[in-house]
Amino acid sequence: MTEQTEQTEQTEQAGPTEQTEEAGLTERIERAQQAGTTQQPVSTSHQLIGTTHQTHQTHPATPAPADTRPRDGLRPLGELRHWPRSFADRLTAPLPGVRALARLAREGAVRPGADGLRDVPQLPFAPGPLPSVDAATLAVTWAGHASWVVSIGGLTVLTDPVWSRRIFGTPARLTPVGVRWEDLPPVDAVVISHNHYDHLDAPTLKRLPRDTPLFVPAGLARWCRRRRFTRVTELDWWEAAELPGADGGTVRFDFVPAHHWSKRSLTDTCRSLWGGWVLSDSHGRRVHFAGDTGYGHWFKEIGRRHPGIDLALLPIGAYAPRWWLRDVHADPEEAVRACEDLGARNMAPMHWATFVLSAEPVLEPLTRVRAAWARTGRPRAQLWDLPVGSSRLLAL
């Protein structure tokens, strides 16, 4: 990719308002998939704003029959597909219009004030060695923001990897990356939730071998292939693909809905899809990576279709001002509610303590999510509020 192309990508701004029509969406998607067509509904935009190392803990799990995962929705790896020009009809709320943008400019509350930044030195950062795992272990290490090192089925999977010091439109990282790139084991796969710069980072992806399997939303494979990645699988909501695991089984990658949008430039609002991922192994272990999302009805549907989620990686930051970000970024209380809707056994907060994307005080997401969790009455150990760089694991 040329330097001029990279510079062109750095000119993203908020695009025009798109209207959405949610009624009957799920039925239309399923009818299209049952008919065997690769033509899917259309695409949208980008970001609305433009302690000590934790000991690895093992928690008992309910044994699951081997390979009980649903087989529907499986697509071949690396399939070349055709998509609509836009996915705007997947939006669950309209994008902000001129009045909202004028109000934001008038109020100017897009970053924390001095008081909100006062606790930056208190942000939890405790890097440690990656855990020793085998094919029967589910382990996660938080590298920061929405970037996780997930060990599942004997594979190492990166989620929305951002190892850059800064991203377009934001100040530099508040905390360093929790895992040094040179300390990573060979990466077996990467999952991308959507194309915003804090989730799809071209400089980080350049560090990967070009034959690394990438799993991306519908409409994003072309971007990856232009960067010479040769094993790119793009999926629609409720579709899946599989990779061989390290134990003779497989790891399944299910793409699931989220309440968000997509955009990287002035002209590509909602032209690729957005969503989260459910990763599952042959032992029935499941982890849900929500990517970037507001709270809404999709969480209950994901939980219904993917019962027995062991761990939900859910965003808790970038939520203020609330009137501006409610539709696309869950706040801490909503993230806890989403975990309940999913039926997940454990929750790991993310999407905070790394980049300044919004106006809430930097430490507030952690204090609020802990309080919200306590109100549920669930065991404290099921909230994996990890410091950046820390790990946790579940073993069979």
Coordinates of C-alpha atoms in Angstrom, one line a residue:
M1 CA 0.0 0.0 0.0
T2 CA 1.4 3.4 -0.9
E3 CA 2.1 6.2 1.6
Q4 CA -0.4 8.3 -0.4
T5 CA -3.1 5.7 0.3
E6 CA -2.4 5.7 4.0
Q7 CA -2.6 9.5 4.1
T8 CA -5.9 9.5 2.2
E9 CA -7.3 7.1 4.9
Q10 CA -6.4 9.6 7.6
T11 CA -9.0 12.1 6.4
E12 CA -12.0 10.5 7.9
Q13 CA -14.8 12.6 9.3
A14 CA -18.3 12.0 10.4
G15 CA -20.5 11.2 7.4
P16 CA -24.1 12.2 6.6
T17 CA -27.1 11.0 8.6
E18 CA -28.5 7.7 7.5
Q19 CA -32.0 6.5 8.3
T20 CA -32.7 2.9 9.4
E21 CA -35.5 0.5 9.2
E22 CA -35.2 -2.3 11.7
A23 CA -38.6 -4.1 11.4
G24 CA -38.3 -7.5 9.9
L25 CA -34.5 -7.3 9.5
T26 CA -33.6 -10.6 11.1
E27 CA -36.2 -12.4 9.0
R28 CA -34.9 -10.9 5.8
I29 CA -31.3 -11.9 6.6
E30 CA -32.4 -15.5 7.4
R31 CA -34.5 -15.8 4.3
A32 CA -31.6 -14.7 2.1
Q33 CA -29.3 -17.1 3.8
Q34 CA -31.7 -20.0 3.5
A35 CA -32.1 -19.2 -0.2
G36 CA -28.3 -19.5 -0.5
T37 CA -27.8 -16.0 -1.8
T38 CA -24.7 -14.0 -1.0
Q39 CA -26.5 -10.7 -1.6
Q40 CA -27.0 -9.1 1.8
P41 CA -28.6 -5.8 3.0
V42 CA -26.5 -2.7 2.9
S43 CA -23.5 -0.7 4.8
T44 CA -22.7 2.5 7.3
S45 CA -20.1 4.8 9.1
H46 CA -17.4 5.5 11.7
Q47 CA -16.6 6.8 15.2
L48 CA -19.1 9.4 16.4
I49 CA -16.4 11.2 18.3
G50 CA -14.1 11.2 16.0
T51 CA -1.8 -2.7 40.8
T52 CA 0.3 -6.0 40.8
H53 CA 0.0 -8.7 38.1
Q54 CA -3.3 -10.6 38.5
T55 CA -2.7 -14.3 39.2
H56 CA -4.2 -16.6 36.7
Q57 CA -7.2 -18.2 38.2
T58 CA -9.0 -21.4 37.2
H59 CA -12.7 -21.5 37.5
P60 CA -14.7 -24.7 37.4
A61 CA -16.8 -25.1 34.2
T62 CA -19.8 -27.2 33.5
P63 CA -18.7 -30.0 31.2
A64 CA -20.1 -29.8 27.7
P65 CA -20.5 -32.6 25.2
A66 CA -17.8 -32.5 22.6
D67 CA -18.5 -30.5 19.4
T68 CA -22.2 -29.7 20.2
R69 CA -22.0 -26.4 18.2
P70 CA -24.7 -25.6 15.6
R71 CA -23.6 -26.3 12.1
D72 CA -25.8 -23.7 10.3
G73 CA -24.4 -20.7 8.7
L74 CA -21.0 -22.2 7.9
R75 CA -19.1 -20.5 5.0
P76 CA -15.9 -21.6 3.3
L77 CA -12.7 -19.9 4.2
G78 CA -11.5 -17.1 1.9
E79 CA -14.7 -17.0 -0.2
L80 CA -15.0 -14.2 -2.7
R81 CA -18.4 -12.6 -2.1
H82 CA -20.5 -9.7 -3.5
W83 CA -22.3 -7.3 -1.1
P84 CA -24.7 -4.4 -1.4
R85 CA -23.2 -0.9 -1.6
S86 CA -24.5 0.0 1.9
F87 CA -25.4 -1.7 5.2
A88 CA -27.3 1.4 6.5
D89 CA -30.5 -0.6 6.9
R90 CA -28.7 -2.6 9.7
L91 CA -28.5 0.6 11.9
T92 CA -30.6 0.3 15.0
A93 CA -30.7 4.1 15.4
P94 CA -30.2 7.0 13.0
L95 CA -26.8 8.5 12.8
P96 CA -26.6 12.1 14.2
G97 CA -27.8 14.9 12.0
V98 CA -26.9 18.6 11.7
R99 CA -28.7 19.6 14.9
A100 CA -26.9 17.0 17.0
L101 CA -23.5 18.0 15.4
A102 CA -24.3 21.7 16.2
R103 CA -25.2 20.9 19.8
L104 CA -22.0 18.9 20.2
A105 CA -20.0 21.9 18.8
R106 CA -21.8 24.3 21.1
E107 CA -21.3 22.2 24.2
G108 CA -17.8 21.1 23.4
A109 CA -17.9 18.2 25.8
V110 CA -15.9 15.6 23.9
R111 CA -12.9 15.1 26.2
P112 CA -12.6 15.0 30.0
G113 CA -11.6 18.1 31.8
A114 CA -8.6 18.4 34.1
D115 CA -10.5 16.7 36.9
G116 CA -11.5 13.8 34.7
L117 CA -7.8 13.3 33.7
R118 CA -6.5 13.5 37.2
D119 CA -6.7 9.7 37.7
V120 CA -4.6 8.8 34.7
P121 CA -1.8 7.6 36.9
Q122 CA -4.3 5.3 38.7
L123 CA -5.4 3.4 35.6
P124 CA -4.7 -0.3 36.1
F125 CA -1.6 -1.5 34.3
A126 CA 0.0 -4.8 35.3
P127 CA 1.7 -6.6 32.4
G128 CA 2.7 -10.1 33.0
P129 CA 3.8 -13.2 31.0
L130 CA 1.2 -14.8 28.8
P131 CA -0.3 -17.9 30.4
S132 CA 0.8 -21.4 29.5
V133 CA -2.1 -23.0 27.8
D134 CA -3.1 -26.2 26.0
A135 CA -6.0 -27.0 23.6
A136 CA -8.4 -27.6 26.6
T137 CA -7.8 -24.1 28.0
L138 CA -9.6 -20.8 27.3
A139 CA -7.4 -17.9 28.3
V140 CA -7.5 -14.2 27.6
T141 CA -5.0 -11.4 28.1
W142 CA -6.0 -7.8 27.8
A143 CA -3.6 -5.8 25.6
G144 CA -5.7 -2.6 26.0
H145 CA -8.8 -1.1 24.5
A146 CA -10.6 -3.8 22.5
S147 CA -7.4 -5.8 21.8
W148 CA -7.2 -9.2 23.4
V149 CA -5.0 -12.2 23.1
V150 CA -7.4 -15.1 23.2
S151 CA -6.2 -18.7 23.5
I152 CA -9.0 -21.2 22.5
G153 CA -8.8 -24.7 21.0
G154 CA -5.0 -24.4 21.0
L155 CA -5.1 -21.3 18.7
T156 CA -3.9 -17.8 19.4
V157 CA -6.5 -15.3 18.2
L158 CA -6.2 -11.5 18.3
T159 CA -9.3 -9.3 18.6
D160 CA -9.2 -5.8 17.0
P161 CA -5.4 -5.6 17.4
V162 CA -4.2 -2.0 18.0
W163 CA -0.5 -1.9 19.0
S164 CA 0.0 1.7 17.8
R165 CA 0.9 4.4 20.3
R166 CA -1.8 6.7 18.8
I167 CA -4.7 6.4 16.4
F168 CA -6.2 9.0 14.0
G169 CA -8.1 11.8 15.8
T170 CA -7.1 11.0 19.4
P171 CA -4.3 11.8 21.9
A172 CA -1.7 9.1 22.5
R173 CA -2.5 6.0 24.6
L174 CA -3.0 6.6 28.3
T175 CA -1.5 3.2 29.1
P176 CA 1.1 1.3 27.1
V177 CA 0.2 -1.9 25.2
G178 CA -0.2 -4.6 27.8
V179 CA 1.6 -7.3 25.7
R180 CA 4.8 -6.6 23.8
W181 CA 4.5 -7.6 20.1
E182 CA 7.7 -9.6 20.3
D183 CA 6.2 -11.6 23.2
L184 CA 3.2 -12.9 21.2
P185 CA 3.2 -16.5 20.1
P186 CA 2.5 -17.1 16.4
V187 CA -0.9 -15.6 15.6
D188 CA -3.3 -18.2 14.2
A189 CA -6.2 -15.8 13.4
V190 CA -7.4 -12.2 13.8
V191 CA -11.0 -11.1 14.2
I192 CA -12.1 -7.6 13.3
S193 CA -15.4 -6.1 14.6
H194 CA -15.6 -3.0 12.3
N195 CA -13.5 -0.5 10.4
H196 CA -13.1 2.4 12.9
Y197 CA -9.5 3.4 13.4
D198 CA -9.4 2.3 17.1
H199 CA -10.4 -1.2 16.0
L200 CA -8.9 -1.7 12.6
D201 CA -5.3 -0.4 12.8
A202 CA -3.4 -0.7 9.5
P203 CA 0.1 -0.3 11.1
T204 CA -0.6 -3.1 13.5
L205 CA -1.9 -5.5 10.8
K206 CA 1.2 -4.7 8.8
R207 CA 3.2 -6.6 11.4
L208 CA 1.5 -9.8 10.7
P209 CA 2.4 -12.4 8.1
R210 CA 0.2 -11.9 5.0
D211 CA -1.1 -15.5 5.2
T212 CA -2.6 -14.9 8.7
P213 CA -6.3 -15.8 8.6
L214 CA -8.4 -12.7 9.0
F215 CA -12.1 -12.9 9.9
V216 CA -13.8 -9.6 9.0
P217 CA -17.3 -8.1 8.6
A218 CA -19.1 -8.2 5.2
G219 CA -17.6 -5.6 2.9
L220 CA -14.2 -5.4 4.5
A221 CA -12.3 -8.1 2.7
R222 CA -11.3 -5.8 -0.1
W223 CA -9.6 -3.5 2.3
C224 CA -7.6 -6.4 3.7
R225 CA -6.7 -7.9 0.3
R226 CA -5.4 -4.6 -0.9
R227 CA -2.9 -4.9 1.9
R228 CA -1.9 -8.3 0.4
F229 CA -3.6 -10.5 3.0
T230 CA -4.3 -13.8 1.3
R231 CA -6.6 -15.6 3.8
V232 CA -9.5 -13.2 4.4
T233 CA -13.0 -14.5 5.3
E234 CA -15.8 -11.9 5.4
L235 CA -19.1 -12.9 7.0
D236 CA -22.6 -11.5 7.4
W237 CA -24.4 -11.6 10.8
W238 CA -25.2 -15.1 11.9
E239 CA -22.7 -16.7 9.6
A240 CA -19.6 -18.6 10.7
A241 CA -16.4 -20.3 9.5
E242 CA -14.0 -22.7 11.1
L243 CA -10.3 -23.2 11.5
P244 CA -8.6 -26.5 12.6
G245 CA -7.7 -26.5 16.2
A246 CA -4.6 -27.9 17.9
D247 CA -6.3 -31.0 19.3
G248 CA -7.8 -32.4 16.1
G249 CA -11.0 -30.4 16.6
T250 CA -12.0 -27.0 15.2
V251 CA -12.5 -23.4 16.4
R252 CA -15.6 -21.8 15.1
F253 CA -15.9 -18.1 14.4
D254 CA -19.5 -16.8 14.4
F255 CA -20.1 -13.2 13.4
V256 CA -23.0 -11.7 15.4
P257 CA -24.8 -8.4 15.4
A258 CA -23.9 -5.2 17.3
H259 CA -25.5 -1.8 17.8
H260 CA -22.9 0.3 16.0
W261 CA -21.9 1.6 12.5
S262 CA -18.8 1.8 10.2
K263 CA -16.7 4.5 8.5
R264 CA -13.1 5.3 7.6
S265 CA -13.3 8.1 5.1
L266 CA -15.6 10.8 3.8
T267 CA -17.3 8.5 1.3
D268 CA -17.7 5.1 2.9
T269 CA -20.3 5.5 5.6
C270 CA -21.8 2.1 6.4
R271 CA -20.3 0.4 3.3
S272 CA -19.0 -2.4 5.5
L273 CA -20.8 -4.2 8.3
W274 CA -20.1 -4.1 12.0
G275 CA -20.6 -6.7 14.7
G276 CA -19.1 -9.0 17.3
W277 CA -17.8 -12.6 17.4
V278 CA -18.5 -15.8 19.2
L279 CA -15.5 -18.1 19.3
S280 CA -16.1 -21.7 20.3
D281 CA -14.0 -24.8 20.4
S282 CA -14.7 -28.5 20.1
H283 CA -15.2 -28.8 23.9
G284 CA -18.1 -26.4 23.9
R285 CA -16.1 -23.4 25.3
R286 CA -17.4 -20.1 24.1
V287 CA -16.2 -16.5 24.3
H288 CA -18.2 -13.5 23.0
F289 CA -16.2 -10.5 21.8
A290 CA -18.6 -7.7 21.4
G291 CA -16.3 -5.3 19.6
D292 CA -17.9 -1.8 19.9
T293 CA -21.6 -1.5 20.6
G294 CA -24.4 0.2 22.3
Y295 CA -26.9 -1.7 24.4
G296 CA -30.0 -3.2 22.7
H297 CA -32.0 -6.2 21.8
W298 CA -29.3 -8.1 19.9
F299 CA -27.7 -9.4 23.2
K300 CA -30.7 -11.6 24.1
E301 CA -30.8 -13.0 20.6
I302 CA -27.1 -13.8 20.6
G303 CA -27.5 -15.5 24.0
R304 CA -30.4 -17.5 22.6
R305 CA -28.5 -18.7 19.6
H306 CA -25.2 -19.3 21.4
P307 CA -26.1 -20.7 24.9
G308 CA -23.4 -21.4 27.4
I309 CA -21.1 -18.5 26.8
D310 CA -18.2 -18.8 29.2
L311 CA -16.9 -15.3 28.9
A312 CA -18.2 -12.0 27.5
L313 CA -15.7 -9.3 26.5
L314 CA -17.8 -6.2 26.7
P315 CA -17.1 -2.5 26.2
I316 CA -17.7 -0.1 29.2
G317 CA -16.1 3.2 28.1
A318 CA -16.5 6.0 25.7
Y319 CA -20.1 6.8 26.7
A320 CA -20.2 10.5 27.5
P321 CA -22.0 12.8 26.7
R322 CA -24.8 10.2 26.9
W323 CA -27.2 11.9 24.5
W324 CA -24.5 11.7 21.8
L325 CA -23.1 8.2 22.3
R326 CA -26.0 6.2 23.8
D327 CA -26.9 4.4 20.6
V328 CA -23.4 3.2 19.8
H329 CA -21.5 2.8 23.1
A330 CA -22.8 1.0 26.1
D331 CA -22.1 2.5 29.5
P332 CA -21.0 0.3 32.4
E333 CA -24.5 -0.5 33.7
E334 CA -25.6 -1.4 30.2
A335 CA -22.6 -3.6 29.7
V336 CA -23.5 -5.6 32.9
R337 CA -27.1 -5.9 31.6
A338 CA -25.8 -7.1 28.3
C339 CA -23.8 -9.8 30.1
E340 CA -27.0 -10.9 31.8
D341 CA -28.9 -10.9 28.5
L342 CA -26.2 -13.1 26.9
G343 CA -26.4 -15.6 29.8
A344 CA -22.6 -15.4 30.0
R345 CA -20.9 -16.9 33.1
N346 CA -18.1 -14.3 33.3
M347 CA -17.6 -10.8 32.0
A348 CA -14.4 -9.0 31.2
P349 CA -14.7 -5.2 30.7
M350 CA -12.8 -3.5 27.9
H351 CA -12.8 -0.4 25.7
W352 CA -11.6 1.9 28.4
A353 CA -8.3 3.0 30.1
T354 CA -6.5 3.2 26.7
F355 CA -7.6 6.0 24.5
V356 CA -9.4 9.3 25.3
L357 CA -12.5 9.0 23.0
S358 CA -15.1 10.8 25.1
A359 CA -15.9 13.0 28.1
E360 CA -16.3 10.7 31.1
P361 CA -13.5 10.8 33.8
V362 CA -10.9 8.2 32.9
L363 CA -11.4 6.0 36.0
E364 CA -15.2 6.2 36.1
P365 CA -16.0 3.2 33.9
L366 CA -14.2 0.9 36.4
T367 CA -15.9 2.2 39.5
R368 CA -19.3 2.2 37.8
V369 CA -19.0 -1.4 36.4
R370 CA -18.0 -2.7 39.8
A371 CA -21.0 -1.1 41.5
A372 CA -23.3 -2.3 38.8
W373 CA -22.0 -5.9 39.1
A374 CA -22.4 -5.8 42.9
R375 CA -26.1 -4.9 42.5
T376 CA -26.7 -8.0 40.5
G377 CA -25.7 -10.2 43.4
R378 CA -23.5 -12.4 41.2
P379 CA -20.2 -13.7 42.5
R380 CA -17.5 -11.0 42.4
A381 CA -15.0 -13.5 40.9
Q382 CA -17.2 -13.6 37.7
L383 CA -16.3 -10.0 36.9
W384 CA -12.9 -10.2 35.3
D385 CA -11.9 -6.5 35.7
L386 CA -8.4 -7.0 34.6
P387 CA -5.6 -4.5 34.5
V388 CA -4.1 -3.8 31.1
G389 CA -1.6 -6.6 30.4
S390 CA -3.2 -9.1 32.8
S391 CA -4.6 -12.5 32.0
R392 CA -7.2 -15.0 33.3
L393 CA -8.0 -18.5 32.2
L394 CA -10.5 -21.3 32.4
A395 CA -9.5 -24.9 32.1
L396 CA -11.7 -28.0 31.6

